[in-house]
Every structure is written in C-alpha cells, then in structure tokens.
Coordinates of C-alpha atoms and ligand atoms in Angstrom, one line a residue:
X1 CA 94.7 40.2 56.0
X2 CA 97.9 41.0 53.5
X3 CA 97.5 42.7 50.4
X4 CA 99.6 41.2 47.6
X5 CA 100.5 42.3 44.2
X6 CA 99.6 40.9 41.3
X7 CA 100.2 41.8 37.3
X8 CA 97.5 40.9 34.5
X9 CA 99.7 40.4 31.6
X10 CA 96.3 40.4 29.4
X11 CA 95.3 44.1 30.6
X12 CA 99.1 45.2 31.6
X13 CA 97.8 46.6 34.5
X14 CA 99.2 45.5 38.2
X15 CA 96.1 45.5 41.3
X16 CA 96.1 44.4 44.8
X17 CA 94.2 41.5 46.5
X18 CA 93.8 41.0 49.9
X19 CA 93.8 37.2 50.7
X20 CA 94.6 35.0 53.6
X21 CA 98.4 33.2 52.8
X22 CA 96.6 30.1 52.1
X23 CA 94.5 31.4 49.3
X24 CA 97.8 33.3 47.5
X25 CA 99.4 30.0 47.5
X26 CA 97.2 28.1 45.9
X27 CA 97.4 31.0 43.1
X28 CA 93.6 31.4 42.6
X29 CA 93.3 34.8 41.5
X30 CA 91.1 36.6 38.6
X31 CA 92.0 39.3 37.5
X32 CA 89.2 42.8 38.5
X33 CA 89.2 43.9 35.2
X34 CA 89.0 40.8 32.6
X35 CA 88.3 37.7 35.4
X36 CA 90.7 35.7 34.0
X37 CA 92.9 33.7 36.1
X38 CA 95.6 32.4 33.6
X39 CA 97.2 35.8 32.5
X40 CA 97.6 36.8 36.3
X41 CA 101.2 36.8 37.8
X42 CA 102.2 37.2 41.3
X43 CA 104.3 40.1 42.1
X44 CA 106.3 39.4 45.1
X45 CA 107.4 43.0 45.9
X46 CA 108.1 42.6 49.4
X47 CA 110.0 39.3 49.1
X48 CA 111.8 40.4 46.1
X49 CA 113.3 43.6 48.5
X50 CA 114.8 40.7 50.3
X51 CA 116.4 38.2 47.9
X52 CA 117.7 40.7 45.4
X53 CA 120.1 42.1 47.5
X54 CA 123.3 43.5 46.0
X55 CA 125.5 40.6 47.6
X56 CA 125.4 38.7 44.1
X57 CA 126.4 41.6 42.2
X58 CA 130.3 42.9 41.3
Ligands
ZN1 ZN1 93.1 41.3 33.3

C-alpha cells in the first residue's frame, strides 16, 4: 500500500497514512492526533516533484 502525506492545519503538524488509491481519493482522512477530518489537507509531495518543474519559470 502507498503512504501519502497529509497536513492537519488544526494541529500544524504533517503525518503519513497508508491507504489503498481509492480511499485517498475519496479524501476520508482524520487526523491521529485531533480525529478531525475537515482541517486535513493532502500533501502531494511526490506529484508536486513532477508538475513544479522549472519549465514555467524565467
Ligand atoms: Zn489534527
């Protein structure tokens, strides 16, 4: 299974989750530390590598 990245904006405090792809689509994550799901934000790390290249830059 992947791990993804998340941040908790209500604890300021990224953690991992290991979830099928499925399960991070549909954005159903609680945070560890409060259980809240609505302050949670994905972190995309490994996409974010990719589509923040420097080609738009200058
Ligand atoms: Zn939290």
């Amino acid at each position: 299974m992947p791990v993804y990245e998340f941040y908790c904006r209500r604890c300021e405090q990224p953690f991992t989750a290991e979830m099928h792809v499925a399960e991070h689509e549909a954005s159903v994550v609680e945070c560890p530390e409060c259980h809240r799901k609505e302050d949670v934000e994905k972190r995309l790390s490994t996409f974010t590598a990719v589509t923040s290249h420097k080609s738009a830059h200058l």
